[in-house]
Coordinates of C-alpha atoms in Angstrom, one line a residue:
M1 CA 14.0 -9.3 -4.1
G2 CA 10.4 -10.2 -4.8
K3 CA 10.9 -13.5 -2.9
I4 CA 11.2 -11.6 0.4
P5 CA 8.7 -8.7 0.2
L6 CA 8.8 -8.1 4.0
G7 CA 11.5 -8.7 6.5
I8 CA 12.1 -7.9 10.2
V9 CA 15.2 -7.8 12.3
D10 CA 15.6 -6.8 16.0
F11 CA 17.4 -3.5 16.4
C12 CA 20.7 -3.3 18.3
S13 CA 22.6 -0.8 16.2
Y14 CA 22.3 0.5 12.7
E15 CA 25.8 -0.8 11.9
K16 CA 24.8 -4.4 12.9
S17 CA 21.1 -4.6 12.3
F18 CA 20.9 -3.0 8.9
P19 CA 23.3 -5.4 7.1
A20 CA 21.4 -8.3 8.7
L21 CA 18.2 -6.9 7.2
M22 CA 19.8 -6.6 3.8
E23 CA 21.0 -10.2 4.0
L24 CA 17.5 -11.3 4.9
L25 CA 16.0 -9.4 2.0
G26 CA 18.6 -10.5 -0.5
V27 CA 18.8 -7.1 -2.3
A28 CA 22.5 -7.1 -3.3
P29 CA 22.0 -8.4 -6.9
V30 CA 19.2 -5.8 -7.5
L31 CA 21.3 -2.9 -6.2
G32 CA 24.4 -4.2 -8.1
S33 CA 22.5 -3.6 -11.4
Q34 CA 21.6 0.0 -10.7
K35 CA 23.1 3.1 -12.2
R36 CA 21.7 5.5 -9.6
V37 CA 20.2 4.9 -6.2
V38 CA 18.1 7.6 -4.5
I39 CA 17.7 7.4 -0.7
K40 CA 14.7 9.4 0.5
P41 CA 14.6 9.9 4.3
N42 CA 11.8 11.6 6.2
L43 CA 13.2 15.1 7.0
V44 CA 9.8 16.8 7.5
N45 CA 11.7 19.5 9.5
S46 CA 15.0 19.9 11.3
S47 CA 13.9 18.2 14.5
P48 CA 16.2 15.3 15.7
P49 CA 15.2 11.6 15.5
P50 CA 12.8 9.9 16.0
I51 CA 10.8 12.8 14.4
T52 CA 13.2 12.6 11.4
T53 CA 15.3 9.8 9.9
P54 CA 18.6 9.3 11.7
V55 CA 21.6 10.1 9.6
K56 CA 23.3 7.0 11.1
L57 CA 20.8 4.7 9.3
V58 CA 21.2 6.5 6.0
A59 CA 25.0 6.2 6.5
A60 CA 24.6 2.5 6.9
I61 CA 22.5 2.3 3.7
V62 CA 25.2 4.3 1.8
E63 CA 27.9 2.0 3.0
Y64 CA 26.0 -1.1 2.0
V65 CA 25.1 0.2 -1.4
K66 CA 28.7 1.1 -2.1
S67 CA 29.7 -2.4 -1.1
V68 CA 27.5 -4.1 -3.7
S69 CA 27.1 -1.5 -6.4
D70 CA 28.9 1.2 -8.4
A71 CA 25.7 3.2 -8.6
E72 CA 25.7 7.0 -8.1
I73 CA 24.1 7.6 -4.6
V74 CA 21.8 10.5 -4.0
V75 CA 20.1 11.5 -0.8
A76 CA 16.9 13.5 -1.7
E77 CA 14.1 15.1 0.3
G78 CA 11.8 18.0 0.2
C79 CA 11.0 19.3 3.7
G80 CA 7.5 20.5 4.6
I81 CA 8.2 23.5 6.8
P82 CA 7.6 26.8 4.9
L83 CA 10.2 28.7 7.0
Y84 CA 13.3 27.2 5.4
N85 CA 14.6 25.0 2.6
T86 CA 15.7 21.4 2.9
D87 CA 19.3 22.6 3.2
R88 CA 18.6 23.4 6.9
P89 CA 17.7 19.8 8.0
F90 CA 20.5 18.5 5.8
R91 CA 22.9 20.7 7.7
K92 CA 21.5 20.4 11.2
L93 CA 20.9 16.6 11.1
G94 CA 24.3 15.6 9.8
Y95 CA 23.4 14.9 6.1
S96 CA 25.7 17.6 4.7
E97 CA 28.6 16.1 6.6
L98 CA 27.7 12.6 5.4
A99 CA 27.6 13.9 1.8
K100 CA 31.1 15.3 2.1
S101 CA 32.6 12.3 3.8
E102 CA 31.0 9.7 1.5
E103 CA 30.8 11.7 -1.7
V104 CA 27.1 11.5 -1.8
V105 CA 24.9 14.0 -3.7
L106 CA 22.2 15.9 -1.8
V107 CA 19.1 17.1 -3.6
D108 CA 16.3 19.3 -2.4
L109 CA 13.3 17.7 -4.1
N110 CA 11.3 20.9 -3.5
H111 CA 13.4 22.5 -6.3
A112 CA 14.2 19.5 -8.5
E113 CA 13.5 19.2 -12.3
L114 CA 9.9 18.0 -12.8
M115 CA 8.0 15.8 -15.2
E116 CA 4.2 15.7 -15.7
L117 CA 2.5 12.3 -15.2
T118 CA -1.1 11.2 -15.7
D119 CA -3.2 8.3 -14.3
H120 CA -6.9 7.8 -15.2
R121 CA -7.3 6.0 -11.8
C122 CA -6.7 9.2 -9.9
R123 CA -9.6 11.5 -8.9
V124 CA -7.8 14.0 -6.7
F125 CA -4.6 14.3 -8.9
P126 CA -5.4 13.0 -12.5
Q127 CA -2.2 14.8 -13.4
F128 CA 0.9 14.9 -11.2
M129 CA 4.2 16.8 -11.2
M130 CA 7.0 14.5 -10.0
P131 CA 10.7 15.1 -9.7
R132 CA 12.4 13.4 -12.6
L133 CA 15.1 12.1 -10.3
V134 CA 12.6 10.1 -8.4
M135 CA 11.1 8.5 -11.5
E136 CA 14.4 7.7 -13.1
S137 CA 16.3 6.1 -10.2
F138 CA 16.1 3.1 -7.9
L139 CA 14.3 4.6 -4.9
I140 CA 14.9 3.6 -1.3
S141 CA 12.4 5.1 1.1
V142 CA 13.6 5.5 4.7
P143 CA 10.7 6.6 6.9
V144 CA 10.4 6.6 10.7
L145 CA 7.7 4.6 12.6
K146 CA 5.2 7.3 13.7
K147 CA 1.6 8.0 14.2
H148 CA 0.1 10.9 12.3
S149 CA -2.5 13.5 13.3
I150 CA -4.3 13.3 9.9
A151 CA -3.1 10.1 8.2
K152 CA -3.2 8.0 11.4
V153 CA 0.3 6.7 10.6
T154 CA 3.2 8.0 8.6
L155 CA 5.3 5.2 7.1
T156 CA 6.6 4.6 3.6
M157 CA 3.6 5.6 1.5
K158 CA 3.2 8.8 3.5
N159 CA 6.9 9.4 3.1
M160 CA 6.4 9.8 -0.6
L161 CA 4.6 13.1 -0.1
G162 CA 8.0 14.7 0.5
C163 CA 8.7 14.3 -3.2
A164 CA 5.8 16.7 -4.1
P165 CA 7.0 20.2 -5.3
P166 CA 5.6 23.1 -3.2
D167 CA 5.0 25.3 -6.2
H168 CA 2.2 22.9 -7.2
Y169 CA 1.1 21.3 -3.9
G170 CA 2.1 23.8 -1.2
G171 CA 0.4 26.6 0.7
L172 CA 1.1 29.2 3.3
V173 CA 1.0 26.9 6.3
W174 CA 2.7 23.8 4.8
K175 CA 4.7 23.1 1.7
K176 CA 2.5 20.1 0.9
S177 CA -0.8 21.6 2.0
R178 CA -2.9 20.4 -0.9
F179 CA -2.6 16.8 0.4
H180 CA -4.3 17.7 3.7
K181 CA -7.8 18.2 2.4
N182 CA -8.1 14.6 1.3
M183 CA -5.1 13.1 2.9
Q184 CA -5.9 9.4 2.7
R185 CA -6.9 9.4 -0.9
S186 CA -4.0 11.7 -1.8
I187 CA -1.4 9.4 -0.3
F188 CA -2.8 6.5 -2.3
E189 CA -2.9 8.4 -5.5
M190 CA 0.6 9.7 -5.2
N191 CA 1.8 6.1 -4.7
L192 CA -0.1 5.1 -7.9
Y193 CA 2.4 7.4 -9.6
R194 CA 5.5 6.2 -7.8
T195 CA 6.0 3.7 -5.0
P196 CA 9.5 3.0 -3.4
D197 CA 11.5 0.2 -4.9
L198 CA 12.7 -0.7 -1.4
T199 CA 11.7 0.5 2.0
I200 CA 13.8 0.6 5.2
L201 CA 11.5 1.5 8.0
D202 CA 13.2 2.7 11.2
G203 CA 11.2 1.2 14.1
S204 CA 14.1 1.4 16.6
V205 CA 12.1 3.8 18.8
G206 CA 8.8 5.0 17.3
L207 CA 6.5 8.0 18.1
A208 CA 3.4 6.8 19.9
K209 CA 0.9 9.6 19.3
Y210 CA 2.1 12.4 17.0
H211 CA 4.4 12.8 14.0
L212 CA 6.1 16.0 15.1
G213 CA 6.8 15.2 18.7
G214 CA 5.1 13.8 21.8
P215 CA 5.8 10.6 23.6
E216 CA 8.1 8.0 22.2
C217 CA 7.0 4.4 22.2
N218 CA 7.6 2.9 25.6
P219 CA 9.3 0.5 25.5
P220 CA 11.0 1.3 22.2
V221 CA 9.7 -0.9 19.4
G222 CA 13.3 -2.1 18.7
K223 CA 12.8 -3.3 15.0
L224 CA 14.1 -2.5 11.6
I225 CA 11.6 -3.4 8.9
G226 CA 12.4 -3.7 5.2
G227 CA 10.8 -4.9 2.0
C228 CA 10.0 -4.2 -1.6
D229 CA 6.2 -4.2 -1.0
P230 CA 5.3 -0.8 0.5
V231 CA 1.8 -1.9 1.5
A232 CA 3.1 -4.9 3.4
V233 CA 5.7 -2.6 5.2
D234 CA 3.0 -0.1 6.1
A235 CA 0.5 -2.6 7.3
Y236 CA 3.1 -4.2 9.6
G237 CA 4.3 -0.8 10.8
A238 CA 0.8 0.2 11.6
G239 CA 0.4 -2.9 13.7
L240 CA 3.5 -2.0 15.7
L241 CA 1.8 1.2 16.6
G242 CA -1.3 -0.6 17.7
V243 CA -3.3 0.5 14.6
D244 CA -5.2 -2.0 12.4
W245 CA -4.2 -1.4 8.8
K246 CA -7.8 -1.8 7.7
D247 CA -8.6 1.4 9.6
V248 CA -5.9 3.3 7.7
K249 CA -7.7 4.2 4.4
H250 CA -4.6 4.8 2.3
I251 CA -3.3 1.3 3.2
A252 CA -6.7 -0.3 2.7
L253 CA -7.0 1.4 -0.7
A254 CA -3.5 0.2 -1.7
H255 CA -4.1 -3.4 -0.6
T256 CA -4.1 -5.6 -3.7
V257 CA -3.4 -2.6 -6.0
L258 CA 0.1 -1.6 -4.9
G259 CA 0.9 -4.6 -2.8
R260 CA -0.5 -6.8 -0.1
A261 CA -1.3 -5.8 3.5
D262 CA -1.6 -9.4 4.5
M263 CA 1.9 -10.4 3.6
E264 CA 3.7 -13.0 5.7
V265 CA 6.7 -11.7 7.7
T266 CA 10.2 -13.1 7.3
V267 CA 12.4 -12.9 10.3

């Protein structure tokens, strides 16, 4: 998988475009060796796509993993809205139905078993509580291409904030409120603890101005982006939104530390 850290395909449908992306990336041997695969969508709330990750894309990922691996498949997320648990977006957005039909396990990361991690490079979070499931599985991050009101963009590194347990990082307004005070550095530090093993970024449409609504990209971006390098994925995704990755501090901080923002694209 390291040979193709970043790949792009044109979007026509999840059923057709996603397998083409997997063939381009050559991930089948890696997935075939896993015992458990965790798929982490962006279900920040229960709003429909493109605010959240389409269940059709996750269904395509499940089907592909099953075709190349005997691994247990888990869909895991911790929503950010304080008014309800992750069970609500699971139900409203079709994930509960997917879990039943495909025998997939759903896990609310807001209430998962935790483990304490330490990293001397971190100033904001020198210790971090992370779901054990996330640390002990092959992790596929499935974000949506969106701009963000604080982080500038929300792509795969920002998607990792959904793993953070609200009992340690939440507040009255948002279940991940502790990240908001120093958002850019916080995203970088969380990814020092855990980056995705594989990212599938849904750029089929895109949100042009705001992560919780607002205008969609016009015309739709029409891309699926994948790769094992989260920095390369995020840098390319930022460019699709008209944002220079050098102006997004968490990407700039991660460049050469967690991956490379100047990676060549394979199409």
